[in-house]
PDB file of C-alpha atoms in Angstrom:
ATOM      1  CA  MET A   1     -30.071  17.159 -33.679  1.00 66.00           C
ATOM      2  CA  ASN A   2     -32.636  19.492 -32.582  1.00 85.00           C
ATOM      3  CA  ASN A   3     -31.553  22.522 -34.588  1.00 88.00           C
ATOM      4  CA  SER A   4     -33.906  24.827 -32.688  1.00 89.00           C
ATOM      5  CA  SER A   5     -32.812  24.137 -29.298  1.00 92.00           C
ATOM      6  CA  MET A   6     -29.074  24.121 -30.325  1.00 93.00           C
ATOM      7  CA  ALA A   7     -29.387  27.442 -31.930  1.00 95.00           C
ATOM      8  CA  SER A   8     -31.336  28.860 -28.768  1.00 95.00           C
ATOM      9  CA  GLU A   9     -28.367  27.687 -26.658  1.00 96.00           C
ATOM     10  CA  TYR A  10     -25.919  29.575 -28.818  1.00 96.00           C
ATOM     11  CA  ILE A  11     -28.070  32.737 -28.564  1.00 97.00           C
ATOM     12  CA  LEU A  12     -27.756  32.607 -24.921  1.00 97.00           C
ATOM     13  CA  ARG A  13     -23.982  32.048 -25.144  1.00 97.00           C
ATOM     14  CA  SER A  14     -23.899  34.926 -27.557  1.00 98.00           C
ATOM     15  CA  MET A  15     -25.845  37.273 -25.232  1.00 98.00           C
ATOM     16  CA  ARG A  16     -23.386  36.074 -22.287  1.00 98.00           C
ATOM     17  CA  THR A  17     -20.209  36.604 -24.283  1.00 98.00           C
ATOM     18  CA  LEU A  18     -21.520  39.961 -25.655  1.00 98.00           C
ATOM     19  CA  LYS A  19     -22.161  41.341 -22.104  1.00 98.00           C
ATOM     20  CA  GLU A  20     -18.898  40.135 -20.912  1.00 98.00           C
ATOM     21  CA  SER A  21     -17.239  42.123 -23.819  1.00 97.00           C
ATOM     22  CA  SER A  22     -19.062  45.154 -22.974  1.00 98.00           C
ATOM     23  CA  ASP A  23     -18.158  44.855 -19.275  1.00 98.00           C
ATOM     24  CA  ALA A  24     -14.450  44.127 -20.349  1.00 95.00           C
ATOM     25  CA  PHE A  25     -14.599  47.378 -22.411  1.00 95.00           C
ATOM     26  CA  ASN A  26     -15.985  49.457 -19.741  1.00 96.00           C
ATOM     27  CA  ASP A  27     -13.319  48.141 -17.318  1.00 94.00           C
ATOM     28  CA  GLY A  28     -10.698  49.223 -20.001  1.00 90.00           C
ATOM     29  CA  ASP A  29      -9.586  45.667 -20.713  1.00 89.00           C
ATOM     30  CA  MET A  30      -9.084  45.730 -24.462  1.00 86.00           C
ATOM     31  CA  TYR A  31      -7.382  42.210 -24.440  1.00 85.00           C
ATOM     32  CA  TYR A  32     -10.388  40.667 -22.834  1.00 90.00           C
ATOM     33  CA  THR A  33     -12.834  42.589 -24.813  1.00 93.00           C
ATOM     34  CA  ALA A  34     -11.208  41.246 -28.189  1.00 91.00           C
ATOM     35  CA  LEU A  35     -11.071  37.636 -26.905  1.00 92.00           C
ATOM     36  CA  ARG A  36     -15.105  37.785 -25.878  1.00 96.00           C
ATOM     37  CA  LEU A  37     -15.859  39.485 -28.839  1.00 97.00           C
ATOM     38  CA  SER A  38     -14.276  36.766 -31.079  1.00 95.00           C
ATOM     39  CA  GLU A  39     -16.192  34.136 -29.058  1.00 96.00           C
ATOM     40  CA  THR A  40     -19.439  36.083 -29.556  1.00 98.00           C
ATOM     41  CA  LEU A  41     -18.912  35.847 -33.281  1.00 98.00           C
ATOM     42  CA  GLU A  42     -18.243  32.160 -32.909  1.00 96.00           C
ATOM     43  CA  ASN A  43     -21.360  31.540 -31.012  1.00 97.00           C
ATOM     44  CA  MET A  44     -23.256  33.676 -33.605  1.00 97.00           C
ATOM     45  CA  SER A  45     -21.897  31.676 -36.160  1.00 97.00           C
ATOM     46  CA  ASN A  46     -23.048  28.497 -34.476  1.00 96.00           C
ATOM     47  CA  VAL A  47     -26.704  29.960 -34.369  1.00 96.00           C
ATOM     48  CA  LEU A  48     -26.694  30.222 -37.973  1.00 96.00           C
ATOM     49  CA  LEU A  49     -25.111  26.761 -38.692  1.00 95.00           C
ATOM     50  CA  SER A  50     -27.364  25.179 -36.161  1.00 94.00           C
ATOM     51  CA  LEU A  51     -30.632  26.765 -37.790  1.00 93.00           C
ATOM     52  CA  TYR A  52     -29.515  25.229 -41.172  1.00 92.00           C
ATOM     53  CA  GLY A  53     -28.631  21.873 -39.744  1.00 90.00           C
ATOM     54  CA  ILE A  54     -24.743  21.986 -39.882  1.00 90.00           C
ATOM     55  CA  LEU A  55     -22.985  20.696 -36.832  1.00 81.00           C
ATOM     56  CA  ASP A  56     -19.311  21.507 -36.889  1.00 73.00           C
ATOM     57  CA  ILE A  57     -16.721  20.035 -34.482  1.00 72.00           C
ATOM     58  CA  SER A  58     -13.398  20.294 -35.951  1.00 74.00           C
ATOM     59  CA  PHE A  59     -13.142  23.787 -37.384  1.00 79.00           C
ATOM     60  CA  SER A  60     -13.729  27.360 -36.613  1.00 88.00           C
ATOM     61  CA  PRO A  61     -17.531  28.047 -36.816  1.00 93.00           C
ATOM     62  CA  VAL A  62     -16.591  31.486 -38.427  1.00 93.00           C
ATOM     63  CA  GLU A  63     -14.886  29.585 -41.289  1.00 90.00           C
ATOM     64  CA  VAL A  64     -17.395  26.866 -41.589  1.00 92.00           C
ATOM     65  CA  LEU A  65     -19.966  29.808 -42.553  1.00 91.00           C
ATOM     66  CA  GLY A  66     -18.380  29.589 -46.068  1.00 87.00           C
ATOM     67  CA  PHE A  67     -19.793  26.114 -46.231  1.00 87.00           C
ATOM     68  CA  LEU A  68     -23.233  27.111 -45.422  1.00 87.00           C
ATOM     69  CA  GLU A  69     -23.091  29.933 -47.942  1.00 85.00           C
ATOM     70  CA  ILE A  70     -22.455  27.337 -50.699  1.00 86.00           C
ATOM     71  CA  SER A  71     -24.362  24.247 -49.466  1.00 87.00           C
ATOM     72  CA  ARG A  72     -27.612  25.726 -48.533  1.00 88.00           C
ATOM     73  CA  GLU A  73     -30.177  28.172 -50.213  1.00 88.00           C
ATOM     74  CA  ILE A  74     -29.850  31.346 -48.005  1.00 91.00           C
ATOM     75  CA  ASP A  75     -31.048  34.885 -48.765  1.00 91.00           C
ATOM     76  CA  GLN A  76     -29.141  38.020 -49.414  1.00 93.00           C
ATOM     77  CA  LYS A  77     -29.780  39.064 -45.819  1.00 93.00           C
ATOM     78  CA  VAL A  78     -28.091  35.946 -44.306  1.00 94.00           C
ATOM     79  CA  LYS A  79     -25.138  36.150 -46.855  1.00 94.00           C
ATOM     80  CA  GLY A  80     -24.470  39.925 -45.735  1.00 95.00           C
ATOM     81  CA  ILE A  81     -24.586  38.721 -42.184  1.00 96.00           C
ATOM     82  CA  ILE A  82     -21.991  35.829 -42.837  1.00 95.00           C
ATOM     83  CA  ASN A  83     -19.891  38.330 -44.662  1.00 96.00           C
ATOM     84  CA  GLU A  84     -19.910  40.705 -41.802  1.00 96.00           C
ATOM     85  CA  ILE A  85     -19.193  38.207 -39.153  1.00 97.00           C
ATOM     86  CA  GLN A  86     -16.100  36.755 -41.130  1.00 95.00           C
ATOM     87  CA  ASP A  87     -14.985  40.563 -41.763  1.00 95.00           C
ATOM     88  CA  LEU A  88     -15.053  41.244 -38.046  1.00 96.00           C
ATOM     89  CA  TRP A  89     -13.554  38.012 -37.295  1.00 94.00           C
ATOM     90  CA  ARG A  90     -10.341  38.825 -39.407  1.00 91.00           C
ATOM     91  CA  GLN A  91     -10.395  42.340 -37.799  1.00 89.00           C
ATOM     92  CA  LEU A  92     -10.418  40.582 -34.265  1.00 90.00           C
ATOM     93  CA  SER A  93      -7.793  38.219 -35.148  1.00 85.00           C
ATOM     94  CA  ALA A  94      -5.277  40.954 -36.270  1.00 80.00           C
ATOM     95  CA  LEU A  95      -6.136  43.072 -33.013  1.00 75.00           C
ATOM     96  CA  LYS A  96      -5.455  40.014 -30.768  1.00 69.00           C
ATOM     97  CA  MET A  97      -1.932  40.150 -31.545  1.00 65.00           C
ATOM     98  CA  LEU A  98      -0.487  40.559 -28.103  1.00 56.00           C
ATOM     99  CA  ASN A  99       1.921  43.350 -26.780  1.00 53.00           C
ATOM    100  CA  GLU A 100       3.608  41.372 -24.138  1.00 50.00           C
ATOM    101  CA  SER A 101       5.926  42.677 -21.652  1.00 48.00           C
ATOM    102  CA  PRO A 102       7.456  40.906 -18.675  1.00 47.00           C
ATOM    103  CA  THR A 103       6.235  43.759 -16.368  1.00 48.00           C
ATOM    104  CA  LYS A 104       2.554  44.105 -17.260  1.00 51.00           C
ATOM    105  CA  ALA A 105      -0.461  42.060 -18.352  1.00 55.00           C
ATOM    106  CA  PRO A 106      -1.124  41.331 -22.027  1.00 53.00           C
ATOM    107  CA  SER A 107      -2.758  44.001 -24.003  1.00 54.00           C
ATOM    108  CA  VAL A 108      -3.738  44.358 -27.628  1.00 57.00           C
ATOM    109  CA  LEU A 109      -2.501  46.617 -30.230  1.00 55.00           C
ATOM    110  CA  THR A 110      -5.553  48.714 -30.430  1.00 65.00           C
ATOM    111  CA  ARG A 111      -7.222  51.936 -28.957  1.00 73.00           C
ATOM    112  CA  GLY A 112     -10.234  52.209 -27.056  1.00 81.00           C
ATOM    113  CA  GLN A 113     -12.027  53.980 -29.765  1.00 87.00           C
ATOM    114  CA  GLU A 114     -11.250  51.378 -32.572  1.00 89.00           C
ATOM    115  CA  MET A 115     -12.578  48.671 -30.072  1.00 91.00           C
ATOM    116  CA  LYS A 116     -15.611  50.567 -29.253  1.00 95.00           C
ATOM    117  CA  LEU A 117     -16.496  50.618 -33.036  1.00 95.00           C
ATOM    118  CA  ILE A 118     -16.000  46.889 -33.286  1.00 96.00           C
ATOM    119  CA  LEU A 119     -18.083  46.208 -30.131  1.00 97.00           C
ATOM    120  CA  ASP A 120     -20.882  48.378 -31.453  1.00 98.00           C
ATOM    121  CA  ARG A 121     -20.649  46.398 -34.867  1.00 97.00           C
ATOM    122  CA  VAL A 122     -20.854  43.067 -33.149  1.00 98.00           C
ATOM    123  CA  THR A 123     -23.698  44.289 -30.987  1.00 98.00           C
ATOM    124  CA  SER A 124     -25.666  45.316 -33.981  1.00 97.00           C
ATOM    125  CA  LEU A 125     -24.709  41.989 -35.795  1.00 97.00           C
ATOM    126  CA  PHE A 126     -26.095  40.186 -32.732  1.00 98.00           C
ATOM    127  CA  ASP A 127     -29.541  41.951 -33.197  1.00 97.00           C
ATOM    128  CA  LYS A 128     -29.494  40.795 -36.904  1.00 97.00           C
ATOM    129  CA  VAL A 129     -28.697  37.316 -35.990  1.00 97.00           C
ATOM    130  CA  GLN A 130     -31.305  37.150 -33.235  1.00 96.00           C
ATOM    131  CA  GLY A 131     -33.778  38.433 -35.704  1.00 96.00           C
ATOM    132  CA  ILE A 132     -32.918  35.470 -38.102  1.00 95.00           C
ATOM    133  CA  PHE A 133     -33.312  33.126 -35.227  1.00 94.00           C
ATOM    134  CA  ASP A 134     -36.816  34.625 -34.457  1.00 94.00           C
ATOM    135  CA  ASP A 135     -37.775  34.593 -38.080  1.00 91.00           C
ATOM    136  CA  PHE A 136     -37.272  30.783 -38.051  1.00 87.00           C
ATOM    137  CA  HIS A 137     -39.575  30.492 -35.257  1.00 79.00           C
ATOM    138  CA  HIS A 138     -42.413  32.532 -36.772  1.00 73.00           C
TER     139      HIS A 138
END
């Protein structure tokens, strides 16, 4: 397994899904924003897992970050990022509860202001994950 190439692919996927999240937010689609933010967190989790040589194929990569934390020597910076990814994942899981109606498209039980805060946190977190990726290559 080429850890660097795999992590690089997940960085690209993270950038793509983060952009899609932002576009959905700007279009007022909170449901799609939440879905894409969740996918962004999964992709960022896979960046970290790949860098440390962990290939997950059966569980949520966000959940597998706990294994990374106990099975590898990682610094406090990476532990903090793991905790933040997991915290945001839990928040988004609760927000993705659908408010379904037979007369309208699915929507989430959140306001735009709350989703904007989460989008900003995920964007900041992406920058941190990209920094870890860059540190591995210097």
